Short mmCIF file of C-alpha atoms and ligand atoms in Angstrom, two decimals:
data_model
loop_
_atom_site.label_atom_id
_atom_site.label_comp_id
_atom_site.label_asym_id
_atom_site.label_seq_id
_atom_site.Cartn_x
_atom_site.Cartn_y
_atom_site.Cartn_z
CA MET V 1 0.12 0.06 -0.10
CA ASP V 2 1.16 2.99 -1.13
CA LEU V 3 0.91 5.14 1.99
CA GLY V 4 2.76 8.43 0.40
CA LEU V 5 5.46 8.32 2.57
CA LYS V 6 7.93 8.67 0.04
CA GLY V 7 10.46 11.65 0.09
CA ARG V 8 9.48 12.30 4.16
CA LYS V 9 12.30 12.94 6.75
CA ALA V 10 12.15 11.16 9.97
CA LEU V 11 14.70 11.18 13.25
CA VAL V 12 13.94 7.59 15.22
CA THR V 13 15.99 7.29 17.81
CA GLY V 14 17.99 3.60 18.88
CA GLY V 15 17.36 2.40 15.73
CA SER V 16 20.29 -0.49 15.65
CA ARG V 17 18.02 -3.03 17.53
CA GLY V 18 14.44 -4.37 18.22
CA ILE V 19 11.70 -2.79 17.91
CA GLY V 20 13.25 1.02 16.68
CA ARG V 21 15.22 -1.31 14.18
CA GLY V 22 11.76 -2.75 12.89
CA VAL V 23 10.42 1.00 12.99
CA VAL V 24 13.75 2.34 11.10
CA THR V 25 13.32 -0.33 8.09
CA ALA V 26 9.95 -0.36 7.76
CA LEU V 27 10.25 3.83 7.19
CA ALA V 28 13.01 2.88 4.61
CA ALA V 29 11.23 0.88 2.89
CA ALA V 30 8.03 3.37 1.82
CA GLY V 31 10.58 5.69 1.19
CA VAL V 32 11.36 7.41 4.22
CA ASP V 33 14.97 9.29 4.36
CA VAL V 34 16.32 8.05 8.29
CA VAL V 35 18.57 9.57 10.44
CA THR V 36 18.74 7.38 13.46
CA CYS V 37 20.68 6.49 16.53
CA TYR V 38 22.62 4.27 18.40
CA ARG V 39 24.54 4.44 21.98
CA GLN V 40 27.15 1.85 20.92
CA ASP V 41 29.24 0.31 18.10
CA SER V 42 28.10 -3.27 17.15
CA ALA V 43 27.89 -5.60 15.15
CA ALA V 44 23.66 -4.47 14.63
CA VAL V 45 24.66 -1.14 13.71
CA ASP V 46 27.13 -2.93 10.66
CA SER V 47 24.30 -4.75 9.75
CA LEU V 48 22.13 -1.37 9.74
CA ARG V 49 24.07 0.24 7.53
CA HIS V 50 24.71 -2.44 5.23
CA GLU V 51 20.73 -3.08 5.17
CA LEU V 52 19.91 0.75 4.27
CA LYS V 53 22.16 0.65 1.93
CA GLU V 54 20.57 -2.26 -0.30
CA THR V 55 16.89 -0.78 0.33
CA GLY V 56 17.98 3.03 -1.09
CA GLY V 57 17.38 6.37 -0.04
CA GLN V 58 19.06 8.85 2.15
CA HIS V 59 19.32 7.44 5.31
CA HIS V 60 21.72 7.98 7.97
CA VAL V 61 22.68 5.67 11.38
CA LEU V 62 25.00 7.96 13.73
CA ARG V 63 26.10 7.37 17.29
CA ALA V 64 25.07 9.45 20.25
CA ASP V 65 24.07 8.62 23.49
CA LEU V 66 20.71 10.57 24.28
CA ALA V 67 21.93 10.60 27.89
CA ARG V 68 24.01 13.17 26.84
CA PRO V 69 22.69 16.06 26.51
CA GLU V 70 25.36 17.59 24.59
CA GLN V 71 25.01 14.27 22.28
CA ILE V 72 21.87 15.36 20.82
CA THR V 73 22.38 18.35 20.27
CA GLU V 74 24.66 16.96 17.57
CA LEU V 75 22.83 14.35 16.33
CA LEU V 76 19.78 17.33 15.73
CA ALA V 77 22.26 19.73 14.22
CA GLU V 78 23.47 16.16 12.15
CA THR V 79 19.80 15.73 11.48
CA ARG V 80 19.39 19.30 10.40
CA ASP V 81 22.68 19.14 8.35
CA ARG V 82 21.87 16.06 6.10
CA LEU V 83 18.13 15.99 5.83
CA GLY V 84 17.36 19.78 6.49
CA GLY V 85 14.00 19.18 7.84
CA LEU V 86 11.64 17.07 9.96
CA ASP V 87 7.75 15.05 8.68
CA LEU V 88 8.27 12.88 11.69
CA VAL V 89 10.07 11.93 14.98
CA VAL V 90 9.94 8.59 16.49
CA ASN V 91 11.17 8.46 20.48
CA ASN V 92 12.09 5.15 20.45
CA ALA V 93 15.36 4.93 22.65
CA GLY V 94 14.57 3.68 26.04
CA ALA V 95 16.53 1.67 28.34
CA ILE V 96 15.05 -0.77 31.66
CA SER V 97 16.15 -2.34 34.64
CA HIS V 98 14.28 -4.67 37.27
CA VAL V 99 14.93 -3.91 40.31
CA PRO V 100 13.42 -4.04 43.86
CA TYR V 101 11.93 -1.08 44.88
CA ALA V 102 13.71 -0.40 48.38
CA GLU V 103 17.44 -1.14 46.83
CA LEU V 104 17.25 0.99 43.22
CA SER V 105 19.94 3.18 43.22
CA ILE V 106 19.32 7.05 42.42
CA GLU V 107 21.67 6.04 39.14
CA ASP V 108 20.03 3.74 37.66
CA TRP V 109 16.63 6.12 38.69
CA HIS V 110 18.15 8.58 36.66
CA ARG V 111 19.84 6.44 33.68
CA VAL V 112 16.22 5.59 33.01
CA VAL V 113 14.52 8.89 33.31
CA ASP V 114 17.31 10.40 31.32
CA THR V 115 17.17 8.08 28.34
CA ASN V 116 13.20 7.39 28.48
CA LEU V 117 12.05 10.49 29.44
CA THR V 118 14.56 13.70 29.29
CA ALA V 119 15.95 12.53 26.13
CA ALA V 120 12.64 12.26 24.17
CA HIS V 121 12.28 15.82 25.98
CA LEU V 122 15.24 17.35 24.24
CA VAL V 123 14.91 15.28 21.13
CA ILE V 124 11.09 17.15 20.63
CA GLN V 125 12.56 20.48 21.64
CA GLY V 126 15.84 20.20 19.22
CA ALA V 127 13.58 19.11 16.62
CA LEU V 128 11.49 22.28 17.06
CA PRO V 129 12.81 24.36 14.21
CA LEU V 130 12.87 21.03 11.26
CA LEU V 131 9.01 20.27 12.08
CA GLY V 132 6.89 21.42 10.04
CA PRO V 133 2.59 21.20 9.17
CA GLY V 134 1.34 18.20 8.75
CA SER V 135 4.34 16.33 10.99
CA SER V 136 3.97 14.12 14.00
CA VAL V 137 5.79 13.02 16.66
CA VAL V 138 5.44 9.10 17.64
CA ASN V 139 6.94 8.39 21.51
CA ILE V 140 7.00 4.71 22.85
CA GLY V 141 5.39 4.50 25.22
CA SER V 142 3.86 1.30 27.35
CA LYS V 143 1.81 -0.55 28.76
CA SER V 144 2.59 -1.56 31.31
CA SER V 145 2.97 2.43 32.30
CA GLU V 146 -1.33 1.63 33.25
CA VAL V 147 -1.44 -1.78 34.98
CA GLY V 148 1.87 -1.66 37.07
CA ILE V 149 4.82 -3.71 37.02
CA PRO V 150 6.67 -4.96 40.28
CA LEU V 151 10.57 -4.20 39.93
CA ARG V 152 10.05 -2.11 37.63
CA ALA V 153 8.83 1.48 39.31
CA HIS V 154 11.10 3.80 37.69
CA TYR V 155 11.28 2.61 34.35
CA THR V 156 6.40 2.60 34.43
CA ALA V 157 7.28 6.15 35.98
CA THR V 158 8.78 7.05 32.70
CA LYS V 159 6.55 5.63 30.41
CA ALA V 160 3.45 7.07 32.14
CA ALA V 161 5.40 10.51 32.37
CA LEU V 162 5.37 10.22 28.50
CA ARG V 163 1.94 9.98 28.34
CA GLY V 164 1.76 13.77 29.99
CA LEU V 165 4.54 15.44 28.19
CA THR V 166 2.66 13.46 24.63
CA ARG V 167 -0.83 15.53 26.10
CA SER V 168 0.66 18.89 26.84
CA LEU V 169 2.57 19.01 23.31
CA ALA V 170 -0.35 18.11 21.14
CA LYS V 171 -2.56 21.05 22.71
CA GLU V 172 0.08 23.44 22.43
CA PHE V 173 1.64 23.20 19.35
CA GLY V 174 -2.00 22.04 17.80
CA ASP V 175 -1.98 25.40 16.02
CA ARG V 176 1.04 24.51 13.99
CA ASP V 177 0.27 21.54 12.91
CA ILE V 178 2.25 19.16 14.90
CA ARG V 179 0.50 15.52 16.11
CA PHE V 180 1.96 13.93 18.95
CA ASN V 181 0.85 10.68 20.47
CA VAL V 182 1.86 7.87 21.93
CA LEU V 183 2.42 3.64 21.09
CA ALA V 184 1.18 2.40 24.06
CA LEU V 185 3.14 -1.28 23.19
CA GLY V 186 2.17 -4.87 24.75
CA VAL V 187 5.38 -7.49 24.96
CA ILE V 188 7.33 -7.43 21.50
CA GLU V 189 9.37 -10.24 20.30
CA THR V 190 12.89 -8.64 19.77
CA GLU V 191 16.07 -10.26 19.71
CA ALA V 192 16.29 -10.53 23.29
CA PHE V 193 14.57 -12.96 23.52
CA ASP V 194 16.03 -14.21 21.22
CA GLU V 195 19.52 -13.91 23.54
CA MET V 196 17.74 -15.54 26.70
CA PRO V 197 18.26 -18.42 27.61
CA ALA V 198 16.20 -21.77 25.59
CA ASP V 199 13.77 -22.23 29.12
CA ARG V 200 13.19 -18.44 30.65
CA ARG V 201 12.18 -18.03 26.52
CA ALA V 202 9.74 -20.54 26.96
CA VAL V 203 8.28 -19.60 30.54
CA LEU V 204 7.82 -16.01 29.36
CA LEU V 205 6.57 -17.04 25.87
CA ASP V 206 3.97 -18.60 27.94
CA ARG V 207 3.24 -16.42 30.80
CA TYR V 208 2.33 -13.61 27.81
CA ARG V 209 1.05 -15.62 25.38
CA GLY V 210 -1.98 -16.68 27.43
CA LYS V 211 -2.52 -12.62 28.95
CA THR V 212 -3.11 -11.75 25.30
CA ALA V 213 -6.06 -11.63 23.88
CA LEU V 214 -4.03 -12.77 20.22
CA GLY V 215 -2.27 -14.92 21.74
CA ARG V 216 0.79 -13.86 20.70
CA LEU V 217 3.61 -11.63 21.33
CA GLY V 218 3.88 -8.57 18.43
CA THR V 219 6.58 -8.13 16.58
CA PRO V 220 8.72 -5.36 15.75
CA ALA V 221 7.20 -5.05 11.90
CA GLU V 222 3.62 -4.76 13.83
CA VAL V 223 4.57 -1.51 15.84
CA ALA V 224 6.20 -0.37 12.92
CA GLY V 225 2.59 -0.62 11.07
CA ALA V 226 1.29 1.66 13.74
CA VAL V 227 4.59 3.98 13.15
CA LEU V 228 3.53 4.32 9.03
CA PHE V 229 -0.19 5.30 10.39
CA LEU V 230 0.60 8.19 11.95
CA ALA V 231 3.41 9.32 10.21
CA SER V 232 1.15 9.46 7.08
CA ASP V 233 -1.54 11.54 5.91
CA LEU V 234 -4.29 9.07 6.86
CA SER V 235 -3.99 10.31 10.72
CA ARG V 236 -3.81 13.95 9.74
CA TYR V 237 -6.70 14.24 12.55
CA VAL V 238 -5.42 11.70 15.49
CA THR V 239 -2.67 13.28 17.86
CA GLY V 240 -2.67 13.31 21.82
CA ALA V 241 -3.70 10.01 21.22
CA THR V 242 -2.56 6.63 23.15
CA ILE V 243 -2.80 3.81 20.37
CA HIS V 244 -2.48 0.69 22.35
CA VAL V 245 -0.37 -2.22 19.81
CA ASP V 246 -0.61 -5.02 22.19
CA GLY V 247 -2.20 -7.90 20.69
CA GLY V 248 -5.20 -6.94 24.07
CA ILE V 249 -3.45 -7.81 26.74
CA SER V 250 -4.48 -7.68 30.40
N1 LIG N 301 10.57 -4.95 23.60
C1 LIG N 301 9.03 -4.57 24.43
O1 LIG N 301 8.00 -5.39 24.22
C2 LIG N 301 8.91 -3.57 24.94
C3 LIG N 301 6.92 -2.95 25.50
C4 LIG N 301 6.95 -1.90 26.00
C5 LIG N 301 7.99 -0.71 25.62
N2 LIG N 301 9.15 -1.33 24.15
C6 LIG N 301 9.04 0.38 24.69
O2 LIG N 301 10.47 0.08 22.75
C7 LIG N 301 11.21 0.62 23.29
C8 LIG N 301 12.70 -0.44 22.34
O3 LIG N 301 12.54 -1.08 22.89
P1 LIG N 301 13.57 -2.25 22.20
O4 LIG N 301 12.56 -3.53 23.07
O5 LIG N 301 13.48 -2.73 20.88
O6 LIG N 301 14.45 -2.13 22.96
P2 LIG N 301 15.99 -2.43 22.94
O7 LIG N 301 16.06 -3.40 22.03
O8 LIG N 301 16.95 -2.37 23.94
O9 LIG N 301 17.31 -1.45 21.65
C9 LIG N 301 17.50 -0.36 22.19
C10 LIG N 301 17.34 0.92 21.01
O10 LIG N 301 18.04 1.74 21.69
C11 LIG N 301 19.17 2.05 21.43
N3 LIG N 301 19.49 2.83 23.10
C12 LIG N 301 19.31 2.63 23.82
N4 LIG N 301 19.84 3.17 25.09
C13 LIG N 301 20.71 4.90 23.88
C14 LIG N 301 21.05 5.59 24.51
N5 LIG N 301 21.49 6.41 25.07
N6 LIG N 301 20.90 6.00 23.59
C15 LIG N 301 21.06 6.19 22.23
N7 LIG N 301 20.21 5.05 21.98
C16 LIG N 301 20.41 4.36 23.12
C17 LIG N 301 19.93 0.77 21.68
O11 LIG N 301 21.41 1.25 21.28
P3 LIG N 301 22.64 0.38 21.73
O12 LIG N 301 22.21 -1.18 20.45
O13 LIG N 301 23.70 0.87 21.21
O14 LIG N 301 22.45 -0.15 23.04
C18 LIG N 301 18.31 0.22 20.97
O15 LIG N 301 19.16 0.76 19.02
C19 LIG N 301 11.65 1.16 24.62
O16 LIG N 301 11.46 2.18 24.82
C20 LIG N 301 10.85 0.16 25.19
O17 LIG N 301 10.17 0.84 26.42
C21 LIG N 301 9.17 -2.23 24.63
#
């Protein structure tokens, strides 16, 4: 299906692996020129560069640690120099840890808050001069922020905060015709699942399948489907929304 995205320009944070990679490759396949970033060099970064070269288009895979504000400033300057402007920003990069709340260190709190919330704020604020009428900002949230999860209070707090940020910005920038939405994800099967010991993976898959209406986990490509919708004119009256991409998980 042609969504009319050819020639549009996007910044997607955290595109080297997992969901971000699925979003980057789907946008590139739809004809969007994409800048994406990662934190540390890896074989995944090399293979993404190769994949994007094969797809064609103006794509740039840049190193930037989003927990460091000065690197966000540099990332946005590079984006402006390379793409000129932006039609889409996807705040995808995220950090998590599983820690009993009583033992949660201030360092870990800051790492997760800085990556998931402060970076999204700085990326959006820095991208504002690049975003024209009709552009779209997508923040990757989590169903877990509605239901809560033990050992992930810090993570769920950041994902809940993204929803407040999104709704307020939708109201503040509606008159510039910039849309802001959240995708609240359920459990998405990424490489992280493949890297787990087989017995732990089987237990988790079984548990989440049982909790999900569709009886399976989601894929990065299925998250990308919702991003493509929010990037396109099909969603031009959708703003301030939280769209669940969770297979009906409860
Ligand atoms: N997977 C799920 O089931 C699920 C469910 C709900 C919500 N989400 C959300 O979806 C998003 C993506 O999750 P995922 O599972 O795909 O994560 P992932 O597999 O861990 O990938 C995270 C990506 O973000 C990058 N990244 C992390 N910290 C960064 C930093 N400080 N600076 C720059 N890049 C950074 C990573 O780059 P490096 O490779 O260089 O570290 C990687 O490309 C996150 O916001 C997460 O909270 C995921």
